[in-house]
mmCIF file of C-alpha atoms in Angstrom:
data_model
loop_
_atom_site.group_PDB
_atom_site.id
_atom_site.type_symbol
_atom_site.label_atom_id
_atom_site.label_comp_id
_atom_site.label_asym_id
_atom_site.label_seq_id
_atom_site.Cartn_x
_atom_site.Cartn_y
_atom_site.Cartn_z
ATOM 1 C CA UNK A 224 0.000 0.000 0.000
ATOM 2 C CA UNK A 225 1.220 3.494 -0.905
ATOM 3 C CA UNK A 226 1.408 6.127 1.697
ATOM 4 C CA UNK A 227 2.566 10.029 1.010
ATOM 5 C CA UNK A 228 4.318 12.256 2.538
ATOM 6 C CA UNK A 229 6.935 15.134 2.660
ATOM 7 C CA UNK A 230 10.577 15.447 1.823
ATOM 8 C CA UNK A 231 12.229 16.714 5.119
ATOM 9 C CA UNK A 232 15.590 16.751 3.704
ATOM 10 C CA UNK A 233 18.040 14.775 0.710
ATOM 11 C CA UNK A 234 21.174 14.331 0.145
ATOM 12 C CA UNK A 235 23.698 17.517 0.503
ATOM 13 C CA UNK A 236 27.517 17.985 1.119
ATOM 14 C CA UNK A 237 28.509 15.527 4.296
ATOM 15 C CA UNK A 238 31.762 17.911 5.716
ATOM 16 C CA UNK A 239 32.680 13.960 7.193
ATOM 17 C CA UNK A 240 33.224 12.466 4.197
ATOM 18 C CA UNK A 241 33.572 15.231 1.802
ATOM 19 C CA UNK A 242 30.910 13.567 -0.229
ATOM 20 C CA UNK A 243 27.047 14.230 -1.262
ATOM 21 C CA UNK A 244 24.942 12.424 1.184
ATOM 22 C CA UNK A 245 22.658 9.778 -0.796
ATOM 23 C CA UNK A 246 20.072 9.514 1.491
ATOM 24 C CA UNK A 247 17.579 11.586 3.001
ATOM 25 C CA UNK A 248 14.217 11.730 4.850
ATOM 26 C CA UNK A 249 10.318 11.850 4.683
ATOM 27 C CA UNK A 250 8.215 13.312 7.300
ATOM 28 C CA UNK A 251 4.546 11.622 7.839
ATOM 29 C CA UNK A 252 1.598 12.523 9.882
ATOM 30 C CA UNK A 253 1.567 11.357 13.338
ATOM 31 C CA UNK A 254 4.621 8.820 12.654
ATOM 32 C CA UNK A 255 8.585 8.801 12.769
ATOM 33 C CA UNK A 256 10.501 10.325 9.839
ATOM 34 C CA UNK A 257 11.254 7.875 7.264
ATOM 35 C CA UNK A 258 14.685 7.003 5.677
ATOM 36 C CA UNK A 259 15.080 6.716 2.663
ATOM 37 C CA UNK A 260 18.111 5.741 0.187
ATOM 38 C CA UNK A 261 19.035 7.153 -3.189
ATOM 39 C CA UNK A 262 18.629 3.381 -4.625
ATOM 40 C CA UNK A 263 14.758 3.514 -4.248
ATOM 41 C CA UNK A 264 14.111 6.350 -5.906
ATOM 42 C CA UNK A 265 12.431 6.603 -8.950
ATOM 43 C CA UNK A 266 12.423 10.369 -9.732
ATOM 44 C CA UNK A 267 15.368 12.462 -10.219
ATOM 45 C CA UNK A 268 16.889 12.765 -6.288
ATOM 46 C CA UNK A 269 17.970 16.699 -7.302
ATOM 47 C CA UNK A 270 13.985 17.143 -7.040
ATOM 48 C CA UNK A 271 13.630 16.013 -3.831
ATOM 49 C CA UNK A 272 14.025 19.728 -2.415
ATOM 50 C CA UNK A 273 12.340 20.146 1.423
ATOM 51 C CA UNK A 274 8.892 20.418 1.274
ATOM 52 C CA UNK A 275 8.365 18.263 -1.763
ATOM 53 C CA UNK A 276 5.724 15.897 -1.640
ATOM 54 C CA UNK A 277 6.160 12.336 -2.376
ATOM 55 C CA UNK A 278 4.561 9.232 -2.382
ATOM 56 C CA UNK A 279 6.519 5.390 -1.646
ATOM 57 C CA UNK A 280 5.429 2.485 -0.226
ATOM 58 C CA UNK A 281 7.338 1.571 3.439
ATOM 59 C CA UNK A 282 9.033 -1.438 3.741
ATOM 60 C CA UNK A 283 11.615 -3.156 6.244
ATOM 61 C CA UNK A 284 15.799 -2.480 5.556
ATOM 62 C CA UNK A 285 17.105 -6.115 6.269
ATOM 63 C CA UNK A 286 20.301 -4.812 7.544
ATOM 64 C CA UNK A 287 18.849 -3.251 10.064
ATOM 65 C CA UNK A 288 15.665 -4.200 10.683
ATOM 66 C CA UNK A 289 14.456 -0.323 10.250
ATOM 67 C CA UNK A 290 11.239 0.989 8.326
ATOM 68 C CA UNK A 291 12.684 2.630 5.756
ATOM 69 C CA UNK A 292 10.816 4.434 2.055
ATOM 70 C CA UNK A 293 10.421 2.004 -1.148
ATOM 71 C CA UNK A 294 9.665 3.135 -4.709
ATOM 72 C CA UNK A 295 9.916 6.714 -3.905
ATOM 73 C CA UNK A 296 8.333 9.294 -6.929
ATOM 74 C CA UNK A 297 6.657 13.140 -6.636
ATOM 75 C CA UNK A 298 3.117 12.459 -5.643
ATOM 76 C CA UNK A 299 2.638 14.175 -8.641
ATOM 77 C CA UNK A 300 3.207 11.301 -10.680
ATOM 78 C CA UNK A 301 1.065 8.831 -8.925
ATOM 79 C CA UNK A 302 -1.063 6.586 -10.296
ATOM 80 C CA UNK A 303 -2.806 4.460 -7.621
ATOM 81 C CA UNK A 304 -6.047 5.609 -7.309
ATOM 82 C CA UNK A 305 -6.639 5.040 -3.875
ATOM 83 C CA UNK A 306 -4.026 7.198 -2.839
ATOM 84 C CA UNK A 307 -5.113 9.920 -5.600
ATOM 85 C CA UNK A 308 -8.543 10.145 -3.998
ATOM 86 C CA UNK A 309 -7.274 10.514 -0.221
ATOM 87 C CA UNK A 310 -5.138 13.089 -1.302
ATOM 88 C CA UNK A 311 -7.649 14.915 -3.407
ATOM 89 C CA UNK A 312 -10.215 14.902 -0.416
ATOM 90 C CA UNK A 313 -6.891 15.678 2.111
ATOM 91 C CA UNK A 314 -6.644 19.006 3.784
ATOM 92 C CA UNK A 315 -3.339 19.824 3.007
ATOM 93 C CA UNK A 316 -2.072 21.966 -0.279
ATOM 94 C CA UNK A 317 0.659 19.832 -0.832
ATOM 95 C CA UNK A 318 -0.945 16.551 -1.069
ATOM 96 C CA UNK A 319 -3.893 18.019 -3.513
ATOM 97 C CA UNK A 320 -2.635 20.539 -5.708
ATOM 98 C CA UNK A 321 -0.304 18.089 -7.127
ATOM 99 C CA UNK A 322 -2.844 15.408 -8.163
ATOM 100 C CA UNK A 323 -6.221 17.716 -8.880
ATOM 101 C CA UNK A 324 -6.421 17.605 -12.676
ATOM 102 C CA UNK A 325 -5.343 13.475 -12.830
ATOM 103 C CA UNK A 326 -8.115 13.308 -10.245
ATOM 104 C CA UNK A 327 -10.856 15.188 -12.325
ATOM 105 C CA UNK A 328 -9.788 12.343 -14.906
ATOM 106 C CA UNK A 329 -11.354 9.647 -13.217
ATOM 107 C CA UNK A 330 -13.450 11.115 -10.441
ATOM 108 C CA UNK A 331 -16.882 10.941 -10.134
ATOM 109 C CA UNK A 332 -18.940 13.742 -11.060
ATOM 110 C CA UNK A 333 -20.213 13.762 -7.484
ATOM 111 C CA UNK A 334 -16.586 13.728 -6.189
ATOM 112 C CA UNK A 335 -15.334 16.540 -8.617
ATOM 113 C CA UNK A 336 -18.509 18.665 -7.037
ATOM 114 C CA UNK A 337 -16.869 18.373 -3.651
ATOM 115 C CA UNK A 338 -13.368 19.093 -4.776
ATOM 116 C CA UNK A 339 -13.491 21.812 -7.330
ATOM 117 C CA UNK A 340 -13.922 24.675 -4.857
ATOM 118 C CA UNK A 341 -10.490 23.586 -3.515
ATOM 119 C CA UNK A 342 -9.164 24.811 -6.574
ATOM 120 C CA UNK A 343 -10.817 28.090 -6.826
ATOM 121 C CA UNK A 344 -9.875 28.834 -3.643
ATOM 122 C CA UNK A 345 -5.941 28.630 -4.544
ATOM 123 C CA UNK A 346 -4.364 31.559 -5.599
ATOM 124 C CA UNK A 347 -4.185 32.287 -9.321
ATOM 125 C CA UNK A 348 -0.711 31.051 -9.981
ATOM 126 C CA UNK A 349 -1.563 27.633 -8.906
ATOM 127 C CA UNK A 350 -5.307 27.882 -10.030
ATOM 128 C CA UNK A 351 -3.672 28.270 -13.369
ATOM 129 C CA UNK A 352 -1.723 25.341 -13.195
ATOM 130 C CA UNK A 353 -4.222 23.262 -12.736
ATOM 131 C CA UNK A 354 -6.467 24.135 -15.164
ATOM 132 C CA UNK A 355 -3.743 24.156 -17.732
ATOM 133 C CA UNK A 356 -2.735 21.151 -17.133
ATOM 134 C CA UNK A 357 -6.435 19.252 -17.908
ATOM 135 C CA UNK A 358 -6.842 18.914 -21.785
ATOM 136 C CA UNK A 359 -10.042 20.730 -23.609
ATOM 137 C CA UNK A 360 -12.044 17.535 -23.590
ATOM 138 C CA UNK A 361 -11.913 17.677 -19.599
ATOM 139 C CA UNK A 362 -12.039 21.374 -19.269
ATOM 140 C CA UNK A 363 -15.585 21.098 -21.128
ATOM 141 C CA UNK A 364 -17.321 18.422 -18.730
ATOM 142 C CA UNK A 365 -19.878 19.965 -17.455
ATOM 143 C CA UNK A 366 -19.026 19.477 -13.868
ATOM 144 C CA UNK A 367 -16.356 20.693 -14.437
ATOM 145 C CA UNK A 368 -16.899 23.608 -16.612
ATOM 146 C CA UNK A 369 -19.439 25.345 -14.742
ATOM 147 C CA UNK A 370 -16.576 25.986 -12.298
ATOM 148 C CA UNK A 371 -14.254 27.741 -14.387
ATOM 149 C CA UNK A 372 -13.894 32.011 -14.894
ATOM 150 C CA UNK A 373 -15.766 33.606 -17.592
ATOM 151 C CA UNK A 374 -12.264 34.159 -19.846
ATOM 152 C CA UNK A 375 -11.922 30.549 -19.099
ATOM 153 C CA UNK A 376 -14.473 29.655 -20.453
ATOM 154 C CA UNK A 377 -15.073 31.477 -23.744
ATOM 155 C CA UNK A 378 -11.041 30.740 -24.529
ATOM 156 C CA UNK A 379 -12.252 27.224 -24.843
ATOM 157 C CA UNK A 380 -15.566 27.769 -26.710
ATOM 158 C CA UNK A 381 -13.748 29.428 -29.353
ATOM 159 C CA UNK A 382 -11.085 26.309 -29.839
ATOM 160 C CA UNK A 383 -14.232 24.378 -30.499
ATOM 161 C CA UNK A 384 -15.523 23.467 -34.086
ATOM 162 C CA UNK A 385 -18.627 24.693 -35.378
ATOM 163 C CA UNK A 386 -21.249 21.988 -34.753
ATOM 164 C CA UNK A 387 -19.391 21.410 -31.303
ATOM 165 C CA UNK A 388 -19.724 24.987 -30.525
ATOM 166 C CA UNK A 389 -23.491 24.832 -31.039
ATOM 167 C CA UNK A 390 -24.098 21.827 -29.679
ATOM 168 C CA UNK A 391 -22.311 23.268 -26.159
ATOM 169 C CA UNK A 392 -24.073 26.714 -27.134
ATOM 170 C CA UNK A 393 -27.830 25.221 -25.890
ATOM 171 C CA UNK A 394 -26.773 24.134 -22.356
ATOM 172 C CA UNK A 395 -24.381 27.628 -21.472
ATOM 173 C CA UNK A 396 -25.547 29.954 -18.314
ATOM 174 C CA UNK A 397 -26.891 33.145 -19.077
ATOM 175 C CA UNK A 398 -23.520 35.265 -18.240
ATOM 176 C CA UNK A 399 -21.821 32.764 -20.622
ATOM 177 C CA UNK A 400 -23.694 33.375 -23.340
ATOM 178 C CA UNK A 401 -23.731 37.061 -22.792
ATOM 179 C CA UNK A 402 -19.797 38.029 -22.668
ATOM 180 C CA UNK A 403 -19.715 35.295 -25.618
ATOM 181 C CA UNK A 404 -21.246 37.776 -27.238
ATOM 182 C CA UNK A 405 -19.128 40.157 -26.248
ATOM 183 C CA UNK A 406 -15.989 38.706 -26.793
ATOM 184 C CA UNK A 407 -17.316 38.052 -30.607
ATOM 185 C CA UNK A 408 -17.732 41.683 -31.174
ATOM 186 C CA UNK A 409 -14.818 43.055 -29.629
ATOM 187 C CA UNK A 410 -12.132 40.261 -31.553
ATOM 188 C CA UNK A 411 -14.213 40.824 -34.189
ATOM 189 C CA UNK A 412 -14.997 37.092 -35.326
ATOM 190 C CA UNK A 413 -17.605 36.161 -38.112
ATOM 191 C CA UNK A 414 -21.112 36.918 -36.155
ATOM 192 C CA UNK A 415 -23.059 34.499 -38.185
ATOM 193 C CA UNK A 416 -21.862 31.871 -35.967
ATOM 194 C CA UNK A 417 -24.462 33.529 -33.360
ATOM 195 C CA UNK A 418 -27.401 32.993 -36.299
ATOM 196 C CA UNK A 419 -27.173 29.455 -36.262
ATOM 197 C CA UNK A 420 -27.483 28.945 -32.532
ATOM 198 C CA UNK A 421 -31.125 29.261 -32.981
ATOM 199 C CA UNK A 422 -31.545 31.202 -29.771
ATOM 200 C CA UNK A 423 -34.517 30.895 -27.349
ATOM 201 C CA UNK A 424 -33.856 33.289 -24.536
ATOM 202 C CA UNK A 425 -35.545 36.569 -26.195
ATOM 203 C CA UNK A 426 -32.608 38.706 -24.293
ATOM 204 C CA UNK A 427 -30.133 36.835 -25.802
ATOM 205 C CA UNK A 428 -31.708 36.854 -29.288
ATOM 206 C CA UNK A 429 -31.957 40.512 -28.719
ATOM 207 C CA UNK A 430 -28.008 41.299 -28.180
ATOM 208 C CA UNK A 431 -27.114 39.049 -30.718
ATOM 209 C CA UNK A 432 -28.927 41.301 -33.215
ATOM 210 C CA UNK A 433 -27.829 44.104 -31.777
ATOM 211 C CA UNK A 434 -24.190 42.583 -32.012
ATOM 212 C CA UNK A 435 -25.254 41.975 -35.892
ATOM 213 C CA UNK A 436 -25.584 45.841 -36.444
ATOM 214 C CA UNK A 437 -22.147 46.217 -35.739
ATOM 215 C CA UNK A 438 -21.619 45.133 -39.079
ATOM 216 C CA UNK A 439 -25.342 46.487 -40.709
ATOM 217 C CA UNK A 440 -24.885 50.211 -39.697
ATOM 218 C CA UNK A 441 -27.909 50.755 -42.352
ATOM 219 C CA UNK A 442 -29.820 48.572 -40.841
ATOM 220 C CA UNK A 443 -30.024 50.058 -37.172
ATOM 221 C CA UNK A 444 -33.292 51.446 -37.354
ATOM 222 C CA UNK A 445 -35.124 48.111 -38.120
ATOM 223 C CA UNK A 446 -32.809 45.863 -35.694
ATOM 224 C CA UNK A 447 -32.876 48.013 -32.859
ATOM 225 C CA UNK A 448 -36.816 48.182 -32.714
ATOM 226 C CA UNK A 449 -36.603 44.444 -33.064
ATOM 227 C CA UNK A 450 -34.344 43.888 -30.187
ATOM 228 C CA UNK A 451 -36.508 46.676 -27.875
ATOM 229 C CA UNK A 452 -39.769 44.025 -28.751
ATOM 230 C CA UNK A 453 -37.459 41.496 -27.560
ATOM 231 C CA UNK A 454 -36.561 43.235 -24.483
ATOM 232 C CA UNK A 455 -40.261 44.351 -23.357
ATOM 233 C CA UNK A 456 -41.560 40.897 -23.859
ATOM 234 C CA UNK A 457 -38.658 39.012 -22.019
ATOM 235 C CA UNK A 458 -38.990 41.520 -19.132
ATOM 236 C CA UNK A 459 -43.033 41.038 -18.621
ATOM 237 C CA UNK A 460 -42.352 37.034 -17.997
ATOM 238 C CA UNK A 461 -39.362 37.778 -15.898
ATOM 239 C CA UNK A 462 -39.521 37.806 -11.808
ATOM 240 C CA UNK A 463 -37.305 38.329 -9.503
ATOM 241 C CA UNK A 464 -37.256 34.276 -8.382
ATOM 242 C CA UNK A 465 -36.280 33.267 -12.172
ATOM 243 C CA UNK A 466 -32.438 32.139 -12.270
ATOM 244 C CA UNK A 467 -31.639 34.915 -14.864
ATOM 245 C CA UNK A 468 -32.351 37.553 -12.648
ATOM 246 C CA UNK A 469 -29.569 37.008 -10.600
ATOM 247 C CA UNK A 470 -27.439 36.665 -13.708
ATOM 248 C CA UNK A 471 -28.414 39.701 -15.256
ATOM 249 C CA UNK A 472 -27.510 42.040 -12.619
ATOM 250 C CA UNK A 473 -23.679 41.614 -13.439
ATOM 251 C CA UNK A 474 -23.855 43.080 -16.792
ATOM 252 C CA UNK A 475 -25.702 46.533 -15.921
ATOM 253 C CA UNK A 476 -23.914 49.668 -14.781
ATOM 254 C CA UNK A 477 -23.742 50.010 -10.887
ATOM 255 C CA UNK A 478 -24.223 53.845 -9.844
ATOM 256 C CA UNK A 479 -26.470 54.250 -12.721
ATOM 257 C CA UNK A 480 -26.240 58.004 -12.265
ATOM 258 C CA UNK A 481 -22.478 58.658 -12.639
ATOM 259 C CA UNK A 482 -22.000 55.441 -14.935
ATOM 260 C CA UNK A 483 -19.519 56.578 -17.813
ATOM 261 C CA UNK A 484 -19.320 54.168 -20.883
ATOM 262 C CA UNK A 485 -15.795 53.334 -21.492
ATOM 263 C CA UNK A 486 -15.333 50.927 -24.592
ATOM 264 C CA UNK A 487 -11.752 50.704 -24.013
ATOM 265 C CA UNK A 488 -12.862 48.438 -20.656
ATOM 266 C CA UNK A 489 -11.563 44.795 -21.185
ATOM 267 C CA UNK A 490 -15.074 43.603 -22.565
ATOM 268 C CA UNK A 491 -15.179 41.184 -19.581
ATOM 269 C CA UNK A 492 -15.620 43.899 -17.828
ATOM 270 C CA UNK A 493 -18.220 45.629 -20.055
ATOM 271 C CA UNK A 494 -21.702 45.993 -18.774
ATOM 272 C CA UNK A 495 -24.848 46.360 -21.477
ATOM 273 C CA UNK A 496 -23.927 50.185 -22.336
ATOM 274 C CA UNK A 497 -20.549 49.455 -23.564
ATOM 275 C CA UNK A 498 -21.831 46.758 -25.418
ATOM 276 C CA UNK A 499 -24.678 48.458 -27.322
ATOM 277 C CA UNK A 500 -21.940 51.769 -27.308
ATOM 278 C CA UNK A 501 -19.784 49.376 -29.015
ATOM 279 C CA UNK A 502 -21.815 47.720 -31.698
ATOM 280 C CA UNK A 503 -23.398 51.142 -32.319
ATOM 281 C CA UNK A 504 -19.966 52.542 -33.803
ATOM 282 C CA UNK A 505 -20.512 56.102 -32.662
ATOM 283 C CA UNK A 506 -21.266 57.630 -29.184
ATOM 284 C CA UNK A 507 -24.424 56.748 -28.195
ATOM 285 C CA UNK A 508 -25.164 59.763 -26.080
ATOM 286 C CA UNK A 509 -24.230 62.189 -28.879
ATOM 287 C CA UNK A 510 -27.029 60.160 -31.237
ATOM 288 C CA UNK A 511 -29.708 60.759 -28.464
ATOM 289 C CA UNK A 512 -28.361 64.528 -28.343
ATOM 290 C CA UNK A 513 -29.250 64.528 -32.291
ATOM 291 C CA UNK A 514 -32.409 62.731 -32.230
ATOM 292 C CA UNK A 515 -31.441 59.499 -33.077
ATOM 293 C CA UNK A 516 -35.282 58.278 -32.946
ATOM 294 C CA UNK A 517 -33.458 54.188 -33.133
ATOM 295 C CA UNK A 518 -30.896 55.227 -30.680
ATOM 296 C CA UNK A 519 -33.059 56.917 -28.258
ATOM 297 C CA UNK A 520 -35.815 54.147 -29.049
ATOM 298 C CA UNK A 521 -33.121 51.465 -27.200
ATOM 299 C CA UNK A 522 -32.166 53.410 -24.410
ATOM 300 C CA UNK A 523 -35.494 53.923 -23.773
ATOM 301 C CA UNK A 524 -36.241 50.704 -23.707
ATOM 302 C CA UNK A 525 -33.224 49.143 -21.591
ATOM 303 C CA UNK A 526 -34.349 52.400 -19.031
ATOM 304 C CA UNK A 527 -37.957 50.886 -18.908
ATOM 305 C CA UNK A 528 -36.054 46.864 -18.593
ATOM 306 C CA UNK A 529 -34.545 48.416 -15.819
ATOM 307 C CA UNK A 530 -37.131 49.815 -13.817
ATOM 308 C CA UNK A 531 -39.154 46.986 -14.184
ATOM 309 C CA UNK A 532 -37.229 44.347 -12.766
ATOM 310 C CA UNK A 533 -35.278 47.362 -10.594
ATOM 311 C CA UNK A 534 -31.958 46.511 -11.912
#
């Protein structure tokens, strides 16, 4: 049976003998430290720094009848799922971290539920690690997925192929689809992927037509009333119990009254105005000043969306 456990010290210049020390040893939870001897390794013994964590099996040195470490690797390279999973499930940084995205390979849904948060709860450096080191096809389980930050996400929508991207399309949260959206207009991609997504959500349908005048200045007049239909009829079968609610509160200004629209923002950080400011192409507030009757008729009607649902 495997066992883990941390590298207290290995090797290192021995002043008796004027030679490097080929031994070292492990410290374990509520037991002895154990020795162990540069012939049982099988990692590299100039990675055994202190503080490394390592996993061995313990066995019995016949010369001296001592407990002493067997088959010693990083616990990163483990295999044996039984260990994996007490590890994963462990308390301790340096018995999880290492083994997370191996785990996520062959963990339960129900498992990866419980252990996820672990990872978001690291700090980014080693939240990063993790996650780059699972492959797309495990990034995009759903389990697994639903965990993962908004960049983080639509980075790996957009590696997908077109009839994978729809198919995921149908089953993405709310905020998902919206900075999507987003992220398609400001990296200017080819919008007609949106058009085949064959949208439900009548708030979604209506940004991704208002994403579509981007490209269809001409066309503002006609789109914009569409999108405002959209908007009223979505907001009179909205309450505040329905899951979007919630959702939808992240993408519109906060301090409504001093809010200034700055395109230049990082669109994850864009709320609705510097979207619409965006795919409008000039300054929004300078069309109302003129008159703009399809300007002013969207503002109007994001002002009423607001109001109503008190947003």
């Amino acid at each position: 049976m495997r066992e883990v456990g941390i590298i207290k010290w290995f090797g290192g210049f021995n002043p008796k003998i004027h030679k490097l020390n080929d031994f070292g040893y492990i410290l374990r939870e509520n037991q002895p430290d154990l020795y162990v001897n540069r012939n049982h390794l099988h990692c590299k013994a100039k990675l055994l720094t202190p503080g490394t964590a390592v996993s061995f099996e313990v066995g019995v040195n016949y010369k001296n009848n001592m407990e002493q470490a067997f088959k010693v690797k990083l616990l990163k390279s483990e295999n044996d799922i039984l260990l994996i999973k007490k590890c994963v499930f462990s308390n301790k940084e340096e018995y999880y971290v290492p083994l997370m995205a191996k785990f996520f390979q062959i963990g339960y849904s129900s498992d990866i539920e419980l252990v996820f948060p672990k990872v978001m709860n690291l700090n980014k450096e080693e939240q990063k690690k993790i996650i780059d080191s699972m492959d797309l096809n495990l990034k995009m389980r759903k389990d697994i997925f639903k965990f993962l930050d908004i960049e983080e996400q639509i980075d790996m929508l957009l590696q997908l192929t077109l009839n994978d991207f729809i198919d995921k399309w149908e089953n993405l949260s709310l905020t998902t689809k919206i900075f999507l959206i987003y992220r398609l207009c400001h990296d200017k991609y080819d919008l007609t992927i949106l058009e085949k997504t064959r949208e439900k959500n009548l708030f979604i349908r209506a940004l991704i037509i208002i994403a579509w005048v981007s490209n269809n200045q001409d066309k503002k007049s006609i789109t914009y009333k569409k999108a405002c239909e959209y908007m009223y009829k979505y907001s009179s079968e909205l309450s505040h119990t329905d899951s979007d609610y919630e959702e939808l509160k992240i993408i519109f200004p906060i301090g409504k009254y001093n809010f200034k629209v700055d395109i230049n923002k990082p669109w994850y950080q864009w709320s609705i105005l510097e979207f619409i400011q965006y795919c409008n192409c000039t300054s929004i507030l300078e069309d109302m000043d003129r008159g703009d009757k399809a300007v002013i008729m969207l503002i109007t009607a994001l002002n009423s969306f607001m109001k109503r649902l008190s947003l």
